mmCIF file of C-alpha atoms and ligand atoms in Angstrom:
data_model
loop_
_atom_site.group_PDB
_atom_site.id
_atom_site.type_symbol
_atom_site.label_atom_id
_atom_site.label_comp_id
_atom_site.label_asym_id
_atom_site.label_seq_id
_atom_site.Cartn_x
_atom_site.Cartn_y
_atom_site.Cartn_z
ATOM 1 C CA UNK A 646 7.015 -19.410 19.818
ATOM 2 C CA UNK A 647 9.966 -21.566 18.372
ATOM 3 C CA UNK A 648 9.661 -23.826 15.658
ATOM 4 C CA UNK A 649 5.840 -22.982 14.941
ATOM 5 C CA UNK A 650 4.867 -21.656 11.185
ATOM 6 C CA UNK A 651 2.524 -19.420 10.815
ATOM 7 C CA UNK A 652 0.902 -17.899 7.474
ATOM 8 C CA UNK A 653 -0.116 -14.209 7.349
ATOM 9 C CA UNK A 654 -1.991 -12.858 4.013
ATOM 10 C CA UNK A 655 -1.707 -8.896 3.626
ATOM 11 C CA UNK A 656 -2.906 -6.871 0.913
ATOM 12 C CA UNK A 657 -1.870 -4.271 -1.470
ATOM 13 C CA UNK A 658 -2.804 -1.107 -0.907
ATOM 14 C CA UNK A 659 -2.425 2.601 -3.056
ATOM 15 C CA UNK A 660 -1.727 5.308 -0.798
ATOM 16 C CA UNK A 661 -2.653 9.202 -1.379
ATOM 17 C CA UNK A 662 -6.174 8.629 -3.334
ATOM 18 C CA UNK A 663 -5.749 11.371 -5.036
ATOM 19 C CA UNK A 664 -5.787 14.798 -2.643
ATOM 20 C CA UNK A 665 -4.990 12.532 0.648
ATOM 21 C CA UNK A 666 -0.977 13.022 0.428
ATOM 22 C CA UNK A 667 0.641 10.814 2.796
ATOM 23 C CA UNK A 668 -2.801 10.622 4.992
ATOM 24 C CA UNK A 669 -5.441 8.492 3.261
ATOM 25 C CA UNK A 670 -4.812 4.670 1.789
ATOM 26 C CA UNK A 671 -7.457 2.171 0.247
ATOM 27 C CA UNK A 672 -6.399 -1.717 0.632
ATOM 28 C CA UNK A 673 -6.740 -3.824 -2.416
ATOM 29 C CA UNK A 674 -7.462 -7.529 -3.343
ATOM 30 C CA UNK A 675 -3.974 -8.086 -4.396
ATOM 31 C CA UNK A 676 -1.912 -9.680 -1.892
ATOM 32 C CA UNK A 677 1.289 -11.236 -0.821
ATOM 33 C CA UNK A 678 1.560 -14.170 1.408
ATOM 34 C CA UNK A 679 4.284 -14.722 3.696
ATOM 35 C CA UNK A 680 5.406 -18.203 5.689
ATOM 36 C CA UNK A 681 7.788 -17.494 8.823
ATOM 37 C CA UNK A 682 9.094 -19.986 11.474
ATOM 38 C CA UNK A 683 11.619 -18.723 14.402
ATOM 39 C CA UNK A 684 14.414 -20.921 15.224
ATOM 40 C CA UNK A 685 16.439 -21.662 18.142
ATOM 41 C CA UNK A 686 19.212 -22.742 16.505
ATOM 42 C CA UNK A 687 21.083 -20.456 13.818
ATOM 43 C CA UNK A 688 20.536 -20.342 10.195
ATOM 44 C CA UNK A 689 18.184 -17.900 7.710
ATOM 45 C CA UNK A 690 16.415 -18.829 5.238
ATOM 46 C CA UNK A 691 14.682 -17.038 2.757
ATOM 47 C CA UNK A 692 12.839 -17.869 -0.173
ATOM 48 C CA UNK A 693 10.831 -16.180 -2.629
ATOM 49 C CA UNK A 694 8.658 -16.667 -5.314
ATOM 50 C CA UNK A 695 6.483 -14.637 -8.052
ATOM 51 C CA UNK A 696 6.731 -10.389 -7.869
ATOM 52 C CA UNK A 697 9.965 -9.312 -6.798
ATOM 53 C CA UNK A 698 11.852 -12.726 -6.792
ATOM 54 C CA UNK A 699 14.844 -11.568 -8.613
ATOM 55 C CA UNK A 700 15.205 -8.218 -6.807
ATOM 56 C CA UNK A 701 14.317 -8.397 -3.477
ATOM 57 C CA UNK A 702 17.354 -8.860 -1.313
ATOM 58 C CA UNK A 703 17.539 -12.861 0.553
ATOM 59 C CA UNK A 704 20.080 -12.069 3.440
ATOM 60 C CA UNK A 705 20.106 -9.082 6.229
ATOM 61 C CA UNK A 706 18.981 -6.795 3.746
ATOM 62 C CA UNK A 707 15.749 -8.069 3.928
ATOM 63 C CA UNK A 708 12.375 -5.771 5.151
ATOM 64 C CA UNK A 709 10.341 -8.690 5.982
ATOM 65 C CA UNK A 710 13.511 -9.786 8.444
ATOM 66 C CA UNK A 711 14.009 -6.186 9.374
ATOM 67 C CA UNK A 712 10.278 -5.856 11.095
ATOM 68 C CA UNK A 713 10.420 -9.171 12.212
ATOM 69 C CA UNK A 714 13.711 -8.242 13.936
ATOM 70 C CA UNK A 715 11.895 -4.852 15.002
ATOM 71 C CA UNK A 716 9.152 -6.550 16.620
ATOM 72 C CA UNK A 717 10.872 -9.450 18.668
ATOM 73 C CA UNK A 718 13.278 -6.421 19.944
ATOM 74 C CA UNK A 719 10.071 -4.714 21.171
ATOM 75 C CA UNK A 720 9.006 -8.036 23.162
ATOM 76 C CA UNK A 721 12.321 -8.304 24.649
ATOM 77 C CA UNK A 722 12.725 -11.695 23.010
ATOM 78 C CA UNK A 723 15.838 -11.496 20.355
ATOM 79 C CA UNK A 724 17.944 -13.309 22.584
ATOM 80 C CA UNK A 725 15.725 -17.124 22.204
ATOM 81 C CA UNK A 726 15.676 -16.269 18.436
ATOM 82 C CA UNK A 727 19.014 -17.507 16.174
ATOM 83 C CA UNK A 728 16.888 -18.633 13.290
ATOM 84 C CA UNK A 729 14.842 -17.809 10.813
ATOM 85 C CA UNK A 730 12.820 -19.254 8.068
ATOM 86 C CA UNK A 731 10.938 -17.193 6.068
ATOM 87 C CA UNK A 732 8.910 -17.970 2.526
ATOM 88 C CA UNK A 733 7.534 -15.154 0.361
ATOM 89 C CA UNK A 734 4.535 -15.549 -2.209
ATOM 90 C CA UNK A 735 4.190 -12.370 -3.571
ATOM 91 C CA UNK A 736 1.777 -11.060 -6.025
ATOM 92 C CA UNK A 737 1.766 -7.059 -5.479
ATOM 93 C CA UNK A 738 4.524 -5.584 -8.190
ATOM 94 C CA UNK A 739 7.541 -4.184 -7.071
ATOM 95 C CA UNK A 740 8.244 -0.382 -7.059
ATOM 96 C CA UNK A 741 4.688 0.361 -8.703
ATOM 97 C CA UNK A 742 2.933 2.230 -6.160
ATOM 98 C CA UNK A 743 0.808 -0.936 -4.986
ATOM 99 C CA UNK A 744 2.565 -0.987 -1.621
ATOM 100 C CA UNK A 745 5.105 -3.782 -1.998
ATOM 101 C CA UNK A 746 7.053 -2.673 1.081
ATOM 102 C CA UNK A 747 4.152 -1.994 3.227
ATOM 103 C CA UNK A 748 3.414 -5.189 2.848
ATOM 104 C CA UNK A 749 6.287 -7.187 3.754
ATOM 105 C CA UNK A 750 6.822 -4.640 6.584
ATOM 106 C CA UNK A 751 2.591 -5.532 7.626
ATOM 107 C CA UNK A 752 3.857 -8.965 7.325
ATOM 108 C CA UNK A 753 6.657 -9.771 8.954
ATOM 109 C CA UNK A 754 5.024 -7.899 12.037
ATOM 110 C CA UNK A 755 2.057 -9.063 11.702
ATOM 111 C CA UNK A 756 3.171 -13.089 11.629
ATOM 112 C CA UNK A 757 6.192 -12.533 14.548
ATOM 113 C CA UNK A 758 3.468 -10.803 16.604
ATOM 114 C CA UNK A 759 0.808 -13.709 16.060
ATOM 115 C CA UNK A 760 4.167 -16.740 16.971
ATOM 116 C CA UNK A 761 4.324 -13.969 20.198
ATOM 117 C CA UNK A 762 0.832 -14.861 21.241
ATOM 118 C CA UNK A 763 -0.202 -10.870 19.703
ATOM 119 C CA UNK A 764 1.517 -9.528 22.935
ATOM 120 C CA UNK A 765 0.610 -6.248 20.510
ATOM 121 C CA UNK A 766 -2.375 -4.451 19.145
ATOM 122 C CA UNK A 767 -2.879 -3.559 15.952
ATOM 123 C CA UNK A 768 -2.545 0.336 16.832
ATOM 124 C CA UNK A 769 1.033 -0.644 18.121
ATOM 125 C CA UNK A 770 1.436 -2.416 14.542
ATOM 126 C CA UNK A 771 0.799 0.455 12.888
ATOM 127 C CA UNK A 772 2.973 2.672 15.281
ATOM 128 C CA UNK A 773 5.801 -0.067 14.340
ATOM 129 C CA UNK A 774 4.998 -0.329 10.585
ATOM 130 C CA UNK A 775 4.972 3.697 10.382
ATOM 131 C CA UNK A 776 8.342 4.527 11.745
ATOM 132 C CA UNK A 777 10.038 1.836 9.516
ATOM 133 C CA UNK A 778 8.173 2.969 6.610
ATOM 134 C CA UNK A 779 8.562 6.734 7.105
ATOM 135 C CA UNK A 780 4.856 7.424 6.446
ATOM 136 C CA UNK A 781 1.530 5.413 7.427
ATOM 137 C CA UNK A 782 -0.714 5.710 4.333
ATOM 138 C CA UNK A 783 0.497 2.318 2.763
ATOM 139 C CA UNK A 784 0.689 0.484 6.104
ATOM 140 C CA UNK A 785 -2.187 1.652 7.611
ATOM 141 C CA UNK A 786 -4.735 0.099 4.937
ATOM 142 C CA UNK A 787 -2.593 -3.021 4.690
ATOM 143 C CA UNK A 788 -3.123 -3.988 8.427
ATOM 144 C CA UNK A 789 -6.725 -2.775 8.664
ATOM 145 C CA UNK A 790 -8.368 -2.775 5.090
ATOM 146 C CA UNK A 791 -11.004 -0.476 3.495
ATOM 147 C CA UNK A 792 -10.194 3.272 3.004
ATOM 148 C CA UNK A 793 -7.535 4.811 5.825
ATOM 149 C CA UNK A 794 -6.950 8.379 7.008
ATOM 150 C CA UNK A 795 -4.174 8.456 9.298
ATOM 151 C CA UNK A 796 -3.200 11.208 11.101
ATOM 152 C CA UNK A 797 0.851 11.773 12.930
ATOM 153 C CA UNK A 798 0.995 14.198 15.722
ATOM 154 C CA UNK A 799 4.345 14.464 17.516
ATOM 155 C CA UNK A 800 5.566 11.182 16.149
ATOM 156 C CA UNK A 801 2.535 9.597 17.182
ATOM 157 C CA UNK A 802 0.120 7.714 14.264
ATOM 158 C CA UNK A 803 -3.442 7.113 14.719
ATOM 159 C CA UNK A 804 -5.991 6.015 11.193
ATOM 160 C CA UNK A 805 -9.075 6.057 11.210
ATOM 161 C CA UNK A 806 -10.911 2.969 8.251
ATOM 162 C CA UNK A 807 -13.984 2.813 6.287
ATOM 163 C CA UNK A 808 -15.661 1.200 4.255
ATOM 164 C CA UNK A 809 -17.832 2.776 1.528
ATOM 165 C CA UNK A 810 -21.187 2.330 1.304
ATOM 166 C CA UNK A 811 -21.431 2.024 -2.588
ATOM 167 C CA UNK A 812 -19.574 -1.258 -4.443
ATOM 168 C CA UNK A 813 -16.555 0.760 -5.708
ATOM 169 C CA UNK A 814 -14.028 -0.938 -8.098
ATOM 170 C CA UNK A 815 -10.457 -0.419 -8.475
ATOM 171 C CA UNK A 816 -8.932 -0.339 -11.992
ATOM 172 C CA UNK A 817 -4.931 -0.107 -12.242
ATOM 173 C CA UNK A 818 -2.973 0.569 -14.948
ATOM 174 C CA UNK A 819 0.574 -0.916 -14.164
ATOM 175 C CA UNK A 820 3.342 0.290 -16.688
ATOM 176 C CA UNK A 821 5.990 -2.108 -16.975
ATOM 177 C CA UNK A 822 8.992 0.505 -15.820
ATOM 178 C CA UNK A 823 9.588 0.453 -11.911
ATOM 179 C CA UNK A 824 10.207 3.745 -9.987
ATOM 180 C CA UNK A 825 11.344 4.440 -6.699
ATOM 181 C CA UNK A 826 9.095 6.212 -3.982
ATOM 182 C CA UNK A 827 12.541 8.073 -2.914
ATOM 183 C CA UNK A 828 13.061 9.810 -6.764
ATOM 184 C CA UNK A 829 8.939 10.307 -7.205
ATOM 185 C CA UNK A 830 9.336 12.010 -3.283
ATOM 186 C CA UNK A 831 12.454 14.039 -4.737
ATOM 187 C CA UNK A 832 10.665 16.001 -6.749
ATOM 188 C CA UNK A 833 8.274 17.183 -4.383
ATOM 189 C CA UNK A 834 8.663 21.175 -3.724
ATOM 190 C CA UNK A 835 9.466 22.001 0.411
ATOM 191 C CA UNK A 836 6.109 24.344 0.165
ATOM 192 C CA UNK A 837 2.857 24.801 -1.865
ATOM 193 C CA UNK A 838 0.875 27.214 -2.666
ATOM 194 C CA UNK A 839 -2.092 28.456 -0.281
ATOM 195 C CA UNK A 840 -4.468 27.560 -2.972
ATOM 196 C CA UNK A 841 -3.224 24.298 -3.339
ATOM 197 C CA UNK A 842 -3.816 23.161 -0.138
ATOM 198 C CA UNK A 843 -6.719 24.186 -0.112
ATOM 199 C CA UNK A 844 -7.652 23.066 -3.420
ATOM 200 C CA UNK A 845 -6.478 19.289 -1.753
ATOM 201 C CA UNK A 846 -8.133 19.916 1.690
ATOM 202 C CA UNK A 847 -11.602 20.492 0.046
ATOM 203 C CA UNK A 848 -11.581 17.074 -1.985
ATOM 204 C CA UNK A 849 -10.076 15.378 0.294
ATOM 205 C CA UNK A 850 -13.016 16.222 3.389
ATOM 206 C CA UNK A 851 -15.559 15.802 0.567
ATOM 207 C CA UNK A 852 -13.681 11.944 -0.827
ATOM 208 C CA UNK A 853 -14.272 10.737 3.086
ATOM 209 C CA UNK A 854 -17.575 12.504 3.229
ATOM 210 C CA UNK A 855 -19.120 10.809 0.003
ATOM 211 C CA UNK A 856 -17.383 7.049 0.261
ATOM 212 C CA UNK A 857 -18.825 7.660 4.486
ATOM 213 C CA UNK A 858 -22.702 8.687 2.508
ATOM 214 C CA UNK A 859 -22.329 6.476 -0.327
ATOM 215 C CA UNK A 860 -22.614 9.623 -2.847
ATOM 216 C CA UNK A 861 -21.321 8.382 -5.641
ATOM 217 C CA UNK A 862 -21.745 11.894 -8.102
ATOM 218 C CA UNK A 863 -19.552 13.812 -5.039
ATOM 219 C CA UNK A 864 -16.869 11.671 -6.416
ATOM 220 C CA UNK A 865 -16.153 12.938 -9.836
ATOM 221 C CA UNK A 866 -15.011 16.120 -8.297
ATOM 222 C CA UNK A 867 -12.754 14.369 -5.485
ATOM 223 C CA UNK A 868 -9.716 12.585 -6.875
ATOM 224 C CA UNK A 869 -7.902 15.380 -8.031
ATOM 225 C CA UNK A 870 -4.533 16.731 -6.768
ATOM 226 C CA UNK A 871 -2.739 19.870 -6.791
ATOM 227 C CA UNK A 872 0.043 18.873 -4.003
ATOM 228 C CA UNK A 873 2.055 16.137 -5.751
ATOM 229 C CA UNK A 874 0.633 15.076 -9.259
ATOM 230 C CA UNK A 875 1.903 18.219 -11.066
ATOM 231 C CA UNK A 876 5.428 17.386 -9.690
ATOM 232 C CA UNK A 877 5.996 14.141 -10.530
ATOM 233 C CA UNK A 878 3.710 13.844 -13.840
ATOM 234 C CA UNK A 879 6.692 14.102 -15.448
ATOM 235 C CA UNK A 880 8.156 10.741 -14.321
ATOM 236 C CA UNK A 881 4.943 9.475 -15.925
ATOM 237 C CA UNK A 882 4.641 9.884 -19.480
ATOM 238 C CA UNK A 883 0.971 10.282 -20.449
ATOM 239 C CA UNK A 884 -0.247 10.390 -16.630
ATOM 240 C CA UNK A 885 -2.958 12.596 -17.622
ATOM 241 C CA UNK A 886 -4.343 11.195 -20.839
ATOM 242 C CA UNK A 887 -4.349 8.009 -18.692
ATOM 243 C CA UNK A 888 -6.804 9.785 -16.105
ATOM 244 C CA UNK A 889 -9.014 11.352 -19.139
ATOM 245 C CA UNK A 890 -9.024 7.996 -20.911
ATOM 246 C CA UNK A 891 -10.495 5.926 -17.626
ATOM 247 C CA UNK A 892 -13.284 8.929 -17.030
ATOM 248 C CA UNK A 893 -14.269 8.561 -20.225
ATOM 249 C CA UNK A 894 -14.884 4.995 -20.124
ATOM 250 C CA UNK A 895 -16.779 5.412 -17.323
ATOM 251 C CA UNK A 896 -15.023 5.648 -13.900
ATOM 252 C CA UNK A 897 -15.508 8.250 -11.090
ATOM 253 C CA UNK A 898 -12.408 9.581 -11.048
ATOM 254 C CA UNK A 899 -8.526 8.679 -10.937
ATOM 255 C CA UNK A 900 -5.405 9.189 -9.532
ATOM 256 C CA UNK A 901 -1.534 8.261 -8.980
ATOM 257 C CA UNK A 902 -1.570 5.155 -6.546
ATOM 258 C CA UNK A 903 0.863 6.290 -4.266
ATOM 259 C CA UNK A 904 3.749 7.694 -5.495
ATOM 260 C CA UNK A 905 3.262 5.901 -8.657
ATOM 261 C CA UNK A 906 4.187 5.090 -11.520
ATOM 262 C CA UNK A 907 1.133 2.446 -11.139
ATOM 263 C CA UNK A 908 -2.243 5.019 -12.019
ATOM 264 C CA UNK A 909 -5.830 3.849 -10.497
ATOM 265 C CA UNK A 910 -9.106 4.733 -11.643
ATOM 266 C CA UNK A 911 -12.186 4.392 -9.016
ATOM 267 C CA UNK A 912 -15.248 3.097 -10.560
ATOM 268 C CA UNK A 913 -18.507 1.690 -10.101
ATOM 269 C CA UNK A 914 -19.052 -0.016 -13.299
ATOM 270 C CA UNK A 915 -16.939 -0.888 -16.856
ATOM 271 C CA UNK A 916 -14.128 -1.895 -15.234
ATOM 272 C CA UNK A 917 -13.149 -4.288 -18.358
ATOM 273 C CA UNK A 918 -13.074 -1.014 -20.348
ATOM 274 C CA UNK A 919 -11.698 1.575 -17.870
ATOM 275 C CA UNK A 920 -8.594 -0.382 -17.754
ATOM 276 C CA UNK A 921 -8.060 -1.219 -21.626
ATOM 277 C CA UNK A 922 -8.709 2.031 -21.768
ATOM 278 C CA UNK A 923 -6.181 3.604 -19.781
ATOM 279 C CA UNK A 924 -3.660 0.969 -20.991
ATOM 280 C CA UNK A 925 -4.025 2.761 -24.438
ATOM 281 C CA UNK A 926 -3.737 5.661 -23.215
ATOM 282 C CA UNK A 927 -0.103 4.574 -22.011
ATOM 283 C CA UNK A 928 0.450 3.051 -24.962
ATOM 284 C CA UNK A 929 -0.234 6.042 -27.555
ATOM 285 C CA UNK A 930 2.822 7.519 -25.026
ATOM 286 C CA UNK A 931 5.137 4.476 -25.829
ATOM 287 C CA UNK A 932 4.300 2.638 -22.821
ATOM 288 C CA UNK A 933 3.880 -0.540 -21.918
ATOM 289 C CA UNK A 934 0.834 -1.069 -19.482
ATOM 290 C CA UNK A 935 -1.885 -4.014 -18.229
ATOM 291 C CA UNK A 936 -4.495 -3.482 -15.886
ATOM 292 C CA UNK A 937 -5.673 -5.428 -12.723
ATOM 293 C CA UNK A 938 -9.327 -5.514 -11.702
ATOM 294 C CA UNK A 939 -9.677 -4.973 -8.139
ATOM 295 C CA UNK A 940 -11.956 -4.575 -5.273
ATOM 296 C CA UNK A 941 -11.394 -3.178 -2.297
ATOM 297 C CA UNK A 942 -10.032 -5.656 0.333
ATOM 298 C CA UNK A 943 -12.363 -5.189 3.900
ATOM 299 C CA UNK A 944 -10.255 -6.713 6.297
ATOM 300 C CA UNK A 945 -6.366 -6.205 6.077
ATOM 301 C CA UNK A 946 -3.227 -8.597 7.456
ATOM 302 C CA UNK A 947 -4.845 -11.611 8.482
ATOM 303 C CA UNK A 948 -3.527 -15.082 9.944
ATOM 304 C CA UNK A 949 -4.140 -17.993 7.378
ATOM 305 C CA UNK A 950 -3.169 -20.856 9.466
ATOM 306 C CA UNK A 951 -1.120 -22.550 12.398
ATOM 307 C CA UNK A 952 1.156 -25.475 11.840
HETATM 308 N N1 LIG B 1198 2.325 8.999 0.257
HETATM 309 C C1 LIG B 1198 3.512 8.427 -0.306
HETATM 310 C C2 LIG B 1198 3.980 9.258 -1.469
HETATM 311 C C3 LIG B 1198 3.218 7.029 -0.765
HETATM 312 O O1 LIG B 1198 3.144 9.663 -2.272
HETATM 313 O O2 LIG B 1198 5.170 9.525 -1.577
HETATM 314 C C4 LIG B 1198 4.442 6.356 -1.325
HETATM 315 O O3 LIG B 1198 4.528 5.054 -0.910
#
């Protein structure tokens, strides 16, 4: 385990999908890359490079440390580890809603666990991942790709991932102001209406339904929201011009990724135009926007290589 490097890839990922609130998650082909040797003598190192450089915290602080920490506590082996050396090449933005935390959380479990000879599974990943997260709909796609629905009972995660059987795209508009998932969670009401979850239950059984068929036309119907949207549109100016602008141009549907301020249209064609479309729409609100054209990453955290 000591003094080996290993190289883990995970991906971004947008969490909610429109009526899935804290349940379903779609992994993207965005990712961040993350370098880690354990040390028997003391020291940590930690560098970064690319999204997040400036920001993200190089000492104790740290969330890819933090899991990493989490997981050799698990294994009972804290005690041989003093050092650490970890390198960060990071591509998902910060604080958009593209799962920036999930990932480094994914990784640093995911690259202790493979120097640990994967003494765990990836359902005990996810268990891991979920309670330092606080909910499993970013973590869940970024350890095992496609679409996720995860479901907690008692404490307790399990996910179920898919693939769907149609070549979907994934457009995102990212605006270039950050915004925390704690404020965006803030403004969530403590109940909702009886029609709104059932307006959300409906699209969200037909969204698994038609990816699981491949029925494309069920889609246009199945990325709305009535459970968090409303609440937090106003923490993104123009959110629903954005959405109108990206049907027109062609896509299925769209939604907040996560809990924004980063909005994704799902599409099957025009992607070019989807997203210079929805990037005007952010403009014509004073916005500044630019879009990534993504597909949907099939396989989740993986190991690159062994040194
Ligand atoms: N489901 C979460 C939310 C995702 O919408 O608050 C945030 O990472």
């Amino acid at each position: 385990m000591l003094n080996r490097t290993i190289r883990v890839r995970v991906p971004g990922t947008s969490a909610n999908c429109g009526p899935g609130f804290d349940a379903i998650g779609v992994a993207c082909t965005i990712y961040n890359d993350l370098e880690l040797t354990l040390k028997g003598e003391e020291g940590l190192v930690i560098e970064i490079e690319g999204e997040g450089a400036a920001n993200i915290p190089a000492d104790e602080r740290n969330i890819v440390l933090r899991a990493i920490r989490t997981i050799l506590k698990r294994a009972h082996r804290e005690d041989e580890v003093k050092g650490f050396h970890i390198r960060m090449t990071n591509h998902i933005p910060l604080s958009r809603g593209l799962g920036s935390s999930a990932a480094a959380i994914v990784a640093g479990l995911k690259a202790a666990n493979a120097l640990l000879g994967n003494r765990f599974s990836r359902r005990e990943l996810l268990q891991m991942a979920t309670n330092i997260e606080g909910h499993p709909d970013n973590v869940a796609p970024a350890i095992f790709g496609g679409f996720t629905i995860s479901v907690v009972t008692r404490g307790r995660v399990e996910c179920f991932s898919l693939m769907p059987r149609m070549p979907l795209k994934l457009v995102v508009a990212v605006p270039e102001f950050p915004l925390s998932t704690r404020l965006a969670r803030s403004v969530l009401p403590e109940q909702v209406k009886m029609k709104d979850a059932v307006f959300n239950v409906s699209r969200a059984a037909l969204l698994v339904a038609a990816l699981t068929k491949g029925q494309p036309r069920f889609l246009r119907n199945a990325f709305a929201d009535a459970l968090h949207q409303p609440y937090r549109e106003k923490l993104i100016p123009g959110m629903k011009d954005v959405f109108r602008a990206a049907c027109r141009a062609g896509a299925l549907g769209a939604s907040l990724s996560g809990a924004g301020p980063c909005l994704i249209a799902y599409t099957l064609e025009n992607e070019e135009s989807v997203g210079q479309a929805m990037v005007e729409a952010f403009r014509e609100h004073e916005i500044e926007a630019h879009a990534l054209q993504l597909s949907l990453d099939a396989h989740g955290a993986r190991i690159l290589k062994h040194r």
